[in-house]
Amino acid sequence: MKFKNILLSTLFILIACFSQAQIKQLKLNRVEEMANLPQPLKIIDWKLMAQNFDKTIYDFNAKGDYWPMVWMDSTKKNFDQNVMGIYTAVGDVRQGKLHNKGMFHEALANMGSVLGASLIGIDKSNQNGINYTAMLKNYFNRDTKWNIMMNNTAPEVALLGGGYGRDWWYDVYPNVLFYAICEKYPNEKDFDWIAKSIAEKFYKADSILKGDYNYSYFDYGQMKPMKNQICAQQDAAAGHAWVLYAAYKKFGDKRYLQGAISAMTALESNKINPTYELLMPFGAYLAARMNVEQGTTFDVQKLLGWTFDGTAVCREGWGVLTGKWNNYDISGVVGSTVDHGGYGFLMNTFDAAWPLVPLVRYDPAYADAIGKWMLNAVNASRLFYPQYIPNEHQTILQSAGVTKGVIAYEGIAKGSTFDTLYMDKIAPVAQGDGPKWVPGENPDVSQFSVYGSGHVGIFGSIVEKTNVEGILKLDVLATAFYKSKAYPTHLVYNPYGQTKVVSYKIKGVKNVDLYDAVAQKFIAKNVSAKANIQILGNKSVLIVETPAFSKMSMANHKLLANGVVIDYKK
């Protein structure tokens, strides 16, 4: 009897430890303005779009006007090897094998398309006998002694566009992309020492800046902060921090952790919203992650507000668009909230999902907000593609065939940003800036964005439809790079006003228990293939697929199953 009482007491204590009230959800003002269920609702197959993009674009023998979209650059900058060039926009006159020695191509397009394909399971290190991954080394600017990844391979094409060495985010973001690719290809020759060089440069730069990122860019050759006609880009600190934290996880050097903390502290200390292009979401993600992994106290709400609210000062109004334009919900896309009434961009929208979806693993209080934003963003993003937006809403319908169904317009705007052209088009207007890059020379079809479309694999790896229209299953780990060991985790948001039952298919092959990190309890046990789960109206679940019959434990307010964290907020 005494043993039985002890056993019951122990069981009661365990139940008390593993039980907790549902995580209180925090709101984001901009997301509150979005429709719970956007209309017209159509969720396309983003993984299929990513697959089709890869096989269509990476075809050196493609036929048709302006095709192929790729070529080989034999200038061998930085490394003694050829590198694949890829068009930034269809028909861009600066690019191709016959222009500028074939050396004008951008890391944003090349790295973005390699990463996107890799995220959906395509091996770009051996595709039809070609190692596209290794070719990315040519963007590592060692000939100039900058020794970081840059948007072009050499300064000879610097003034042609792409912000080479004078526009900070263009210099920082290729390194964010590279670190992600580096994790996907850990055995690629030279990648480790390149990653180490980048980390050293970013660590030293942060040490020199001493918390003041109030500059247009940083000269990583001279190791000096610089100012020019471009306004200050303090959110470069978010890019520095993300790379340094990834480097800390990769190499274990605590200097990189301190550098990441220093850069995050500099970012958060700004008195105004310093959002410039697309780095701020990485800051919000790091705030949530480092708070639970490193015991920091960064203000996640503040950084998410700067990401969404459109209150940026330098890049006026940059944030997340909301609203309905002529009965089309366009909420969720990322760009300028003020330019011609609003101008959103496809690449920025894809890339915001990369850090914001995995953020909820570390801070489930934002599960509802991120789930609702993603539904809106995923739904609206189809409107960038000519086949998914009505004729009267696109500028060059007559040229849509050139896209082969895989290249989208660069942006969607409330009104044509060409001012004197396409004024008969009604909102939302699908268009692009390509003709403005080389006025009088770039063709109309340069409005179709190869570089932005190449990042489609981010959505392709995250977004999955369920058996209920409008309820998405979002893979929280797909873009959670350099993470600690984790079990499959998915965010599922119910946009309807009433409870819905969703058929949840498990990702693994063995029996699992389903733990909801929002409700902080197990909702299904010993599931072998799928389970019906109830989701309350306008609420979400954050499902962690833990091995059935796992040994449960607690450590530092974290709940673990077989030693793996499944809840950071117990």
Coordinates of C-alpha atoms in Angstrom, one line a residue:
M1 CA 0.0 0.0 0.0
K2 CA 2.9 2.4 0.9
F3 CA 4.5 1.7 -2.5
K4 CA 1.2 2.3 -4.3
N5 CA 0.8 5.7 -2.5
I6 CA 4.3 6.7 -3.5
L7 CA 3.7 5.7 -7.1
L8 CA 0.4 7.6 -7.2
S9 CA 2.1 10.7 -5.7
T10 CA 4.9 10.5 -8.2
L11 CA 2.4 10.2 -11.0
F12 CA 0.5 13.2 -9.7
I13 CA 3.7 15.3 -9.5
L14 CA 4.6 14.3 -13.1
I15 CA 1.1 15.2 -14.4
A16 CA 1.4 18.5 -12.6
C17 CA 4.7 19.2 -14.1
F18 CA 3.7 18.3 -17.6
S19 CA 0.3 20.2 -17.4
Q20 CA 0.0 23.9 -17.9
A21 CA -2.6 26.3 -19.1
Q22 CA -2.6 27.0 -22.8
I23 CA 0.1 29.5 -23.9
K24 CA -1.5 32.9 -24.1
Q25 CA -1.4 34.2 -27.6
L26 CA 0.2 37.6 -28.4
K27 CA -1.2 39.7 -31.1
L28 CA 0.6 41.6 -33.9
N29 CA -1.3 44.7 -34.9
R30 CA -0.7 44.3 -38.6
V31 CA -1.8 40.7 -38.6
E32 CA -5.0 41.8 -36.8
E33 CA -5.9 43.9 -39.9
M34 CA -5.7 40.8 -42.1
A35 CA -8.7 38.6 -43.0
N36 CA -9.1 35.4 -41.0
L37 CA -9.9 33.6 -44.2
P38 CA -8.6 35.6 -47.2
Q39 CA -10.7 35.8 -50.4
P40 CA -10.7 34.7 -53.1
L41 CA -8.9 31.7 -51.5
K42 CA -6.7 29.5 -53.6
I43 CA -3.6 27.7 -52.3
I44 CA -1.4 26.4 -55.1
D45 CA 1.0 23.5 -54.8
W46 CA 4.2 25.4 -53.9
K47 CA 6.4 22.3 -53.8
L48 CA 5.4 21.5 -57.3
M49 CA 6.0 25.1 -58.4
A50 CA 9.5 24.8 -56.9
Q51 CA 10.2 21.5 -58.6
N52 CA 9.0 22.9 -62.0
F53 CA 11.1 26.1 -61.5
D54 CA 14.2 24.1 -61.0
K55 CA 13.9 21.7 -63.9
T56 CA 12.7 24.5 -66.3
I57 CA 15.3 27.2 -65.4
Y58 CA 18.3 24.8 -65.1
D59 CA 18.0 23.8 -68.7
F60 CA 20.9 25.1 -70.8
N61 CA 19.1 23.9 -74.0
A62 CA 15.8 25.6 -73.3
K63 CA 14.1 27.0 -76.4
G64 CA 12.0 30.1 -76.8
D65 CA 12.4 33.9 -76.8
Y66 CA 14.9 35.0 -74.1
W67 CA 15.7 31.4 -73.2
P68 CA 17.8 29.7 -71.8
M69 CA 17.8 31.6 -68.5
V70 CA 21.2 30.2 -67.5
W71 CA 24.7 30.3 -69.0
M72 CA 28.3 29.5 -67.9
D73 CA 30.6 32.3 -66.8
S74 CA 34.2 31.4 -67.5
T75 CA 35.9 34.4 -66.0
K76 CA 36.9 32.3 -63.0
K77 CA 36.8 35.1 -60.4
N78 CA 38.0 34.1 -56.9
F79 CA 38.2 30.4 -57.8
D80 CA 39.7 28.6 -60.8
Q81 CA 36.4 27.2 -62.0
N82 CA 33.4 28.2 -64.1
V83 CA 30.3 29.4 -62.4
M84 CA 26.7 29.3 -63.6
G85 CA 25.1 32.6 -64.4
I86 CA 21.4 33.1 -64.0
Y87 CA 19.3 36.0 -65.2
T88 CA 18.0 38.4 -62.6
A89 CA 15.0 39.2 -64.8
V90 CA 13.9 37.9 -68.1
G91 CA 15.8 39.5 -71.0
D92 CA 18.0 41.7 -68.8
V93 CA 20.4 43.3 -71.3
R94 CA 23.2 43.5 -68.7
Q95 CA 23.4 39.7 -68.5
G96 CA 24.0 36.6 -70.4
K97 CA 27.1 35.1 -72.0
L98 CA 27.5 37.9 -74.5
H99 CA 27.3 40.8 -72.2
N100 CA 29.9 42.1 -69.7
K101 CA 32.0 39.0 -70.3
G102 CA 29.2 36.9 -69.0
M103 CA 30.1 37.8 -65.4
F104 CA 27.1 39.9 -64.4
H105 CA 24.9 37.6 -62.3
E106 CA 23.7 37.9 -58.8
A107 CA 24.1 35.7 -55.7
L108 CA 20.5 36.5 -54.7
A109 CA 19.4 34.6 -57.8
N110 CA 22.0 31.9 -57.9
M111 CA 22.2 31.1 -54.2
G112 CA 18.4 31.6 -53.8
S113 CA 17.6 29.0 -56.5
V114 CA 20.1 26.5 -55.1
L115 CA 18.8 26.9 -51.6
G116 CA 15.2 26.7 -52.7
A117 CA 15.8 23.5 -54.6
S118 CA 17.8 22.0 -51.8
L119 CA 15.0 22.7 -49.3
I120 CA 12.6 20.5 -51.3
G121 CA 15.1 17.7 -51.6
I122 CA 16.9 18.3 -54.8
D123 CA 20.7 17.6 -54.7
K124 CA 22.3 20.6 -56.4
S125 CA 25.7 19.2 -55.7
N126 CA 25.2 16.5 -58.3
Q127 CA 22.4 17.4 -60.7
N128 CA 22.9 15.8 -64.1
G129 CA 26.6 15.5 -63.3
I130 CA 27.0 19.2 -62.4
N131 CA 27.9 20.6 -59.0
Y132 CA 26.0 23.9 -58.8
T133 CA 26.6 24.1 -55.1
A134 CA 30.4 24.3 -55.5
M135 CA 30.0 27.0 -58.1
L136 CA 28.7 29.3 -55.5
K137 CA 32.2 29.7 -54.1
N138 CA 32.9 32.2 -56.8
Y139 CA 30.8 34.8 -54.9
F140 CA 33.4 34.6 -52.1
N141 CA 35.3 37.8 -52.9
R142 CA 38.8 36.9 -51.9
D143 CA 40.4 38.6 -54.9
T144 CA 39.3 41.9 -53.3
K145 CA 40.3 40.8 -49.8
W146 CA 36.8 41.3 -48.5
N147 CA 36.6 37.5 -47.9
I148 CA 32.9 37.3 -47.5
M149 CA 30.1 36.2 -49.9
M150 CA 28.9 39.1 -52.1
N151 CA 26.1 39.6 -54.6
N152 CA 28.5 39.6 -57.6
T153 CA 31.9 37.9 -58.1
A154 CA 34.0 41.0 -58.8
P155 CA 33.9 44.8 -58.7
E156 CA 34.1 45.1 -62.5
V157 CA 30.3 44.8 -62.6
A158 CA 29.7 46.6 -59.4
L159 CA 28.0 49.7 -60.9
L160 CA 25.7 47.6 -63.1
G161 CA 23.3 47.0 -60.2
G162 CA 22.8 44.7 -57.2
G163 CA 24.3 47.0 -54.6
Y164 CA 27.8 45.5 -54.7
G165 CA 29.9 47.0 -51.9
R166 CA 27.8 50.0 -51.3
D167 CA 24.4 48.8 -50.1
W168 CA 24.8 46.9 -46.9
W169 CA 22.0 44.4 -47.1
Y170 CA 23.3 43.2 -50.5
D171 CA 26.6 42.5 -48.9
V172 CA 25.2 40.8 -45.8
Y173 CA 22.4 38.7 -47.2
P174 CA 24.5 36.5 -49.5
N175 CA 26.3 35.3 -46.4
V176 CA 23.0 34.4 -44.7
L177 CA 22.1 32.4 -47.8
F178 CA 25.5 30.8 -47.9
Y179 CA 25.3 29.7 -44.3
A180 CA 22.0 28.0 -45.0
I181 CA 23.4 26.3 -48.0
C182 CA 26.5 25.3 -46.1
E183 CA 24.3 23.4 -43.6
K184 CA 22.6 21.5 -46.4
Y185 CA 25.9 20.5 -47.9
P186 CA 28.3 20.0 -45.0
N187 CA 30.8 18.0 -47.0
E188 CA 31.3 20.5 -49.8
K189 CA 35.0 21.3 -50.4
D190 CA 36.1 24.6 -49.1
F191 CA 32.8 25.5 -47.5
D192 CA 34.0 25.2 -43.9
W193 CA 37.0 27.6 -44.2
I194 CA 34.8 30.0 -46.2
A195 CA 32.2 29.9 -43.5
K196 CA 34.9 30.5 -40.9
S197 CA 36.3 33.5 -42.8
I198 CA 32.8 35.0 -43.0
A199 CA 32.3 34.6 -39.3
E200 CA 35.6 36.2 -38.5
K201 CA 34.8 39.2 -40.7
F202 CA 31.4 39.7 -39.2
Y203 CA 32.7 39.2 -35.7
K204 CA 35.4 41.8 -36.2
A205 CA 33.1 44.2 -37.9
D206 CA 30.7 44.1 -35.0
S207 CA 33.6 44.7 -32.6
I208 CA 34.6 47.8 -34.6
L209 CA 31.0 49.1 -34.8
K210 CA 30.6 48.8 -31.0
G211 CA 26.9 48.9 -31.1
D212 CA 26.5 51.6 -33.7
Y213 CA 25.3 50.3 -37.0
N214 CA 24.3 53.7 -38.3
Y215 CA 26.0 53.4 -41.7
S216 CA 25.2 52.7 -45.3
Y217 CA 27.5 49.8 -45.5
F218 CA 30.7 48.3 -44.1
D219 CA 33.9 47.9 -46.1
Y220 CA 35.0 44.4 -45.1
G221 CA 38.3 44.8 -46.9
Q222 CA 39.4 47.9 -45.0
M223 CA 37.3 47.0 -42.0
K224 CA 35.7 50.4 -41.9
P225 CA 32.0 51.5 -41.7
M226 CA 31.0 53.7 -44.5
K227 CA 28.4 56.3 -45.4
N228 CA 27.2 57.3 -48.9
Q229 CA 23.9 58.5 -50.5
I230 CA 22.1 55.4 -49.2
C231 CA 20.5 55.9 -45.8
A232 CA 21.7 54.0 -42.7
Q233 CA 20.9 50.3 -42.5
Q234 CA 21.0 49.5 -38.9
D235 CA 19.1 46.2 -39.5
A236 CA 22.3 44.8 -41.0
A237 CA 22.9 43.9 -37.3
A238 CA 20.2 41.3 -37.7
G239 CA 22.1 39.7 -40.5
H240 CA 25.4 39.8 -38.7
A241 CA 23.7 38.2 -35.6
W242 CA 22.1 35.4 -37.6
V243 CA 25.3 34.5 -39.3
L244 CA 27.3 34.7 -36.1
Y245 CA 24.8 32.5 -34.2
A246 CA 24.9 30.0 -37.0
A247 CA 28.7 30.1 -36.8
Y248 CA 28.6 29.5 -33.1
K249 CA 26.4 26.5 -33.6
K250 CA 28.6 25.2 -36.4
F251 CA 32.0 25.8 -34.9
G252 CA 31.3 26.1 -31.1
D253 CA 33.4 29.3 -30.8
K254 CA 31.9 31.3 -28.0
R255 CA 33.2 34.6 -29.5
Y256 CA 30.6 34.2 -32.2
L257 CA 27.9 33.8 -29.6
Q258 CA 29.1 37.0 -28.0
G259 CA 29.2 38.7 -31.4
A260 CA 25.6 37.6 -32.1
I261 CA 24.4 38.9 -28.7
S262 CA 26.3 42.2 -29.3
A263 CA 24.7 42.7 -32.8
M264 CA 21.3 41.8 -31.4
T265 CA 21.7 44.3 -28.6
A266 CA 22.7 47.0 -31.2
L267 CA 19.6 46.2 -33.3
E268 CA 17.2 46.3 -30.4
S269 CA 18.7 49.6 -29.0
N270 CA 17.5 51.6 -32.0
K271 CA 15.0 54.4 -31.2
I272 CA 13.3 54.2 -34.5
N273 CA 12.3 51.3 -36.7
P274 CA 15.5 50.6 -38.7
T275 CA 14.0 48.1 -41.2
Y276 CA 15.5 48.5 -44.6
E277 CA 14.9 45.4 -46.8
L278 CA 14.5 41.8 -45.4
L279 CA 16.9 41.3 -42.5
M280 CA 14.6 42.3 -39.6
P281 CA 12.6 39.0 -39.5
F282 CA 15.9 37.2 -38.8
G283 CA 16.4 39.5 -35.8
A284 CA 12.9 38.6 -34.5
Y285 CA 13.6 34.9 -35.0
L286 CA 17.0 35.2 -33.2
A287 CA 15.4 37.1 -30.3
A288 CA 12.9 34.2 -29.7
R289 CA 15.5 31.5 -30.1
M290 CA 18.3 33.0 -28.1
N291 CA 15.9 33.9 -25.3
V292 CA 15.2 30.2 -24.6
E293 CA 18.6 28.8 -25.7
Q294 CA 20.9 31.4 -24.1
G295 CA 18.8 33.1 -21.5
T296 CA 18.8 36.5 -23.2
T297 CA 15.8 38.9 -22.8
F298 CA 15.4 40.3 -26.3
D299 CA 12.1 42.0 -27.1
V300 CA 10.5 39.7 -29.6
Q301 CA 7.3 41.8 -29.8
K302 CA 9.3 44.9 -30.6
L303 CA 11.3 43.2 -33.4
L304 CA 8.1 41.6 -34.9
G305 CA 6.5 45.0 -34.8
W306 CA 9.4 46.5 -36.7
T307 CA 9.0 43.6 -39.2
F308 CA 5.3 44.0 -39.8
D309 CA 4.1 47.5 -39.0
G310 CA 5.4 49.5 -41.9
T311 CA 6.8 52.2 -39.6
A312 CA 10.3 52.0 -41.1
V313 CA 12.0 55.4 -41.4
C314 CA 15.0 55.0 -43.7
R315 CA 13.1 52.7 -46.1
E316 CA 9.8 54.6 -45.6
G317 CA 6.9 52.4 -44.9
W318 CA 8.7 49.1 -45.4
G319 CA 6.8 46.2 -43.8
V320 CA 3.8 43.9 -44.5
L321 CA 0.9 44.9 -46.6
T322 CA -2.7 44.5 -45.5
G323 CA -6.1 45.1 -47.1
K324 CA -8.3 44.2 -50.0
W325 CA -7.8 45.7 -53.4
N326 CA -10.8 45.4 -55.7
N327 CA -12.1 42.4 -53.7
Y328 CA -8.7 40.7 -53.7
D329 CA -7.1 40.1 -50.3
I330 CA -3.4 41.1 -50.7
S331 CA -2.5 40.9 -47.0
G332 CA 0.7 39.2 -46.0
V333 CA 3.0 40.2 -48.8
V334 CA 6.2 42.1 -47.8
G335 CA 7.3 45.4 -49.3
S336 CA 6.5 49.1 -49.2
T337 CA 3.2 50.0 -47.5
V338 CA 3.2 53.5 -49.0
D339 CA 4.7 53.4 -52.6
H340 CA 1.8 54.0 -54.9
G341 CA -0.6 52.8 -52.2
G342 CA 1.4 49.7 -51.6
Y343 CA 4.0 47.7 -53.5
G344 CA 4.8 44.1 -52.4
F345 CA 7.6 41.8 -53.6
L346 CA 7.6 38.1 -54.1
M347 CA 11.2 37.4 -52.9
N348 CA 10.7 39.4 -49.7
T349 CA 7.5 37.5 -49.0
F350 CA 9.1 34.1 -49.5
D351 CA 12.2 35.0 -47.5
A352 CA 10.2 36.4 -44.5
A353 CA 8.7 32.9 -44.0
W354 CA 12.2 31.5 -43.6
P355 CA 12.8 32.9 -40.1
L356 CA 9.2 33.7 -39.0
V357 CA 7.8 30.2 -39.3
P358 CA 10.5 28.5 -37.1
L359 CA 10.2 31.4 -34.6
V360 CA 7.1 29.8 -33.1
R361 CA 9.0 26.7 -32.0
Y362 CA 10.9 28.9 -29.5
D363 CA 8.0 31.2 -28.7
P364 CA 4.6 29.5 -29.3
A365 CA 2.8 32.7 -28.1
Y366 CA 3.0 33.8 -31.7
A367 CA 1.5 30.7 -33.2
D368 CA -1.9 32.2 -34.0
A369 CA -0.3 35.4 -35.5
I370 CA 2.3 33.7 -37.6
G371 CA -0.3 31.0 -38.7
K372 CA -2.7 33.7 -39.8
W373 CA 0.0 35.8 -41.6
M374 CA 1.3 32.8 -43.5
L375 CA -2.2 31.8 -44.7
N376 CA -2.6 35.4 -46.1
A377 CA 0.9 35.5 -47.5
V378 CA 0.6 32.1 -49.1
N379 CA -2.8 32.9 -50.6
A380 CA -1.8 36.3 -52.0
S381 CA 1.6 35.2 -53.4
R382 CA -0.1 33.3 -56.2
L383 CA -1.1 36.7 -57.6
F384 CA 2.5 37.4 -58.7
Y385 CA 2.2 34.6 -61.3
P386 CA 0.6 35.5 -64.6
Q387 CA -1.5 32.3 -64.7
Y388 CA -3.1 33.0 -61.4
I389 CA -4.1 36.7 -61.7
P390 CA -6.8 37.9 -64.1
N391 CA -5.7 39.7 -67.3
E392 CA -6.9 43.1 -66.3
H393 CA -4.5 43.0 -63.3
Q394 CA -1.2 42.4 -65.1
T395 CA 0.9 44.7 -67.2
I396 CA 2.3 42.5 -69.9
L397 CA -0.3 39.7 -70.3
Q398 CA 0.7 39.3 -74.0
S399 CA 4.2 38.1 -72.9
A400 CA 3.1 35.7 -70.1
G401 CA 4.1 32.7 -72.2
V402 CA 7.8 33.6 -71.8
T403 CA 7.5 32.6 -68.1
K404 CA 6.7 28.9 -68.9
G405 CA 4.6 29.0 -65.8
V406 CA 7.5 29.2 -63.3
I407 CA 8.6 32.9 -63.4
A408 CA 6.5 35.5 -61.6
Y409 CA 6.2 39.2 -61.8
E410 CA 8.6 40.9 -59.4
G411 CA 5.8 42.6 -57.5
I412 CA 2.2 43.5 -57.1
A413 CA 1.2 47.2 -56.5
K414 CA -2.0 49.0 -55.8
G415 CA -1.3 51.2 -58.9
S416 CA 1.2 51.0 -61.7
T417 CA 4.5 52.4 -60.4
F418 CA 5.5 53.4 -64.0
D419 CA 3.2 56.4 -63.6
T420 CA 2.6 57.0 -67.3
L421 CA 2.4 53.3 -68.4
Y422 CA -0.2 50.7 -67.6
M423 CA -2.5 53.2 -66.1
D424 CA -5.6 51.3 -67.3
K425 CA -4.7 48.3 -65.1
I426 CA -6.7 47.9 -61.9
A427 CA -5.4 46.9 -58.4
P428 CA -3.8 44.6 -57.7
V429 CA -1.4 45.3 -60.6
A430 CA 1.2 42.6 -61.2
Q431 CA 4.4 44.3 -62.6
G432 CA 8.1 44.6 -62.1
D433 CA 10.9 47.1 -62.0
G434 CA 13.2 45.6 -64.6
P435 CA 12.6 48.2 -67.4
K436 CA 13.7 50.9 -64.9
W437 CA 17.1 49.3 -64.2
V438 CA 18.3 50.1 -67.8
P439 CA 15.9 52.7 -69.1
G440 CA 15.2 52.4 -72.8
E441 CA 17.1 49.1 -73.1
N442 CA 15.7 46.5 -70.8
P443 CA 12.6 44.9 -72.5
D444 CA 9.1 44.9 -71.0
V445 CA 9.6 41.2 -70.1
S446 CA 12.2 42.2 -67.6
Q447 CA 9.2 42.7 -65.3
F448 CA 9.3 39.0 -64.8
S449 CA 11.6 38.2 -61.9
V450 CA 13.8 35.1 -62.1
Y451 CA 15.6 36.0 -58.9
G452 CA 12.5 36.3 -56.8
S453 CA 10.9 33.3 -58.3
G454 CA 14.0 31.2 -57.5
H455 CA 13.3 31.5 -53.8
V456 CA 10.0 29.5 -54.2
G457 CA 11.5 26.5 -52.5
I458 CA 11.1 28.3 -49.1
F459 CA 7.3 28.1 -49.5
G460 CA 7.7 24.7 -51.2
S461 CA 9.4 23.2 -48.1
I462 CA 7.2 24.8 -45.5
V463 CA 3.6 24.8 -46.9
E464 CA 1.4 21.7 -47.2
K465 CA -2.3 21.6 -47.6
T466 CA -4.6 19.6 -45.3
N467 CA -7.9 18.0 -46.0
V468 CA -9.7 21.2 -45.0
E469 CA -9.4 24.1 -47.5
G470 CA -7.6 27.0 -46.1
I471 CA -6.0 25.1 -43.2
L472 CA -2.3 24.8 -43.8
K473 CA 0.2 22.5 -42.3
L474 CA 3.4 24.5 -41.9
D475 CA 6.7 22.7 -41.4
V476 CA 8.4 24.6 -38.5
L477 CA 11.7 22.9 -39.0
A478 CA 12.1 23.2 -42.7
T479 CA 14.1 26.4 -42.5
A480 CA 15.3 26.2 -38.9
F481 CA 19.0 26.0 -39.7
Y482 CA 21.6 24.9 -37.2
K483 CA 19.0 23.8 -34.7
S484 CA 19.4 21.4 -31.9
K485 CA 17.9 17.9 -32.3
A486 CA 14.2 18.2 -32.8
Y487 CA 11.2 16.0 -33.7
P488 CA 9.0 16.9 -36.6
T489 CA 7.0 20.0 -35.7
H490 CA 4.1 21.6 -37.6
L491 CA 2.0 24.7 -37.1
V492 CA -1.6 24.3 -38.1
Y493 CA -3.9 27.4 -37.9
N494 CA -7.7 27.3 -38.2
P495 CA -8.9 30.5 -39.9
Y496 CA -12.6 29.6 -39.5
G497 CA -14.8 30.9 -36.7
Q498 CA -15.8 27.4 -35.6
T499 CA -13.9 24.3 -34.5
K500 CA -12.6 22.2 -37.4
V501 CA -11.3 18.6 -37.5
V502 CA -8.2 18.1 -39.5
S503 CA -6.6 14.9 -40.6
Y504 CA -3.1 15.2 -39.5
K505 CA -0.6 13.0 -41.3
I506 CA 2.6 12.2 -39.4
K507 CA 5.9 12.8 -41.0
G508 CA 7.8 9.9 -39.5
V509 CA 7.4 6.2 -40.2
K510 CA 7.2 5.0 -36.6
N511 CA 4.4 5.4 -34.0
V512 CA 4.3 8.8 -32.4
D513 CA 2.6 10.8 -29.7
L514 CA 1.3 14.2 -30.7
Y515 CA 2.2 17.0 -28.3
D516 CA 0.6 20.4 -28.8
A517 CA 3.1 23.1 -27.6
V518 CA 0.4 25.7 -27.6
A519 CA -2.0 23.7 -25.3
Q520 CA 1.1 22.2 -23.6
K521 CA -0.4 18.7 -23.6
F522 CA -0.5 15.5 -25.5
I523 CA -3.5 15.4 -27.8
A524 CA -3.0 11.9 -29.4
K525 CA -1.1 8.8 -28.4
N526 CA 0.6 6.0 -30.4
V527 CA -0.4 7.4 -33.8
S528 CA 0.8 5.2 -36.7
A529 CA -0.1 7.2 -39.8
K530 CA -2.6 10.0 -39.1
A531 CA -4.9 11.3 -36.5
N532 CA -8.0 13.5 -36.5
I533 CA -7.2 16.6 -34.4
Q534 CA -9.7 19.3 -33.3
I535 CA -8.6 22.9 -33.7
L536 CA -10.7 25.7 -32.2
G537 CA -11.9 28.5 -34.3
N538 CA -9.2 31.1 -35.2
K539 CA -6.7 29.2 -33.1
S540 CA -3.7 27.1 -33.8
V541 CA -1.9 24.0 -32.7
L542 CA 1.9 23.4 -32.7
I543 CA 2.3 19.7 -33.1
V544 CA 5.5 17.9 -32.1
E545 CA 5.7 14.3 -33.2
T546 CA 7.4 12.6 -30.2
P547 CA 8.3 8.9 -30.3
A548 CA 5.6 6.9 -28.7
F549 CA 6.3 5.9 -25.1
S550 CA 9.1 8.4 -24.8
K551 CA 10.7 9.0 -21.4
M552 CA 9.6 12.5 -20.3
S553 CA 11.7 14.8 -18.2
M554 CA 12.0 18.5 -17.2
A555 CA 15.1 20.7 -17.3
N556 CA 15.4 24.5 -16.9
H557 CA 11.7 24.9 -17.6
K558 CA 11.9 22.8 -20.8
L559 CA 10.0 19.7 -21.4
L560 CA 12.0 16.9 -23.0
A561 CA 11.1 13.6 -24.6
N562 CA 13.9 11.1 -24.7
G563 CA 16.2 14.0 -23.9
V564 CA 15.0 16.2 -26.9
V565 CA 13.2 19.5 -26.1
I566 CA 9.6 19.5 -27.2
D567 CA 8.5 22.6 -25.2
Y568 CA 10.7 25.5 -24.4
K569 CA 8.1 27.4 -22.3
K570 CA 7.1 24.9 -19.5

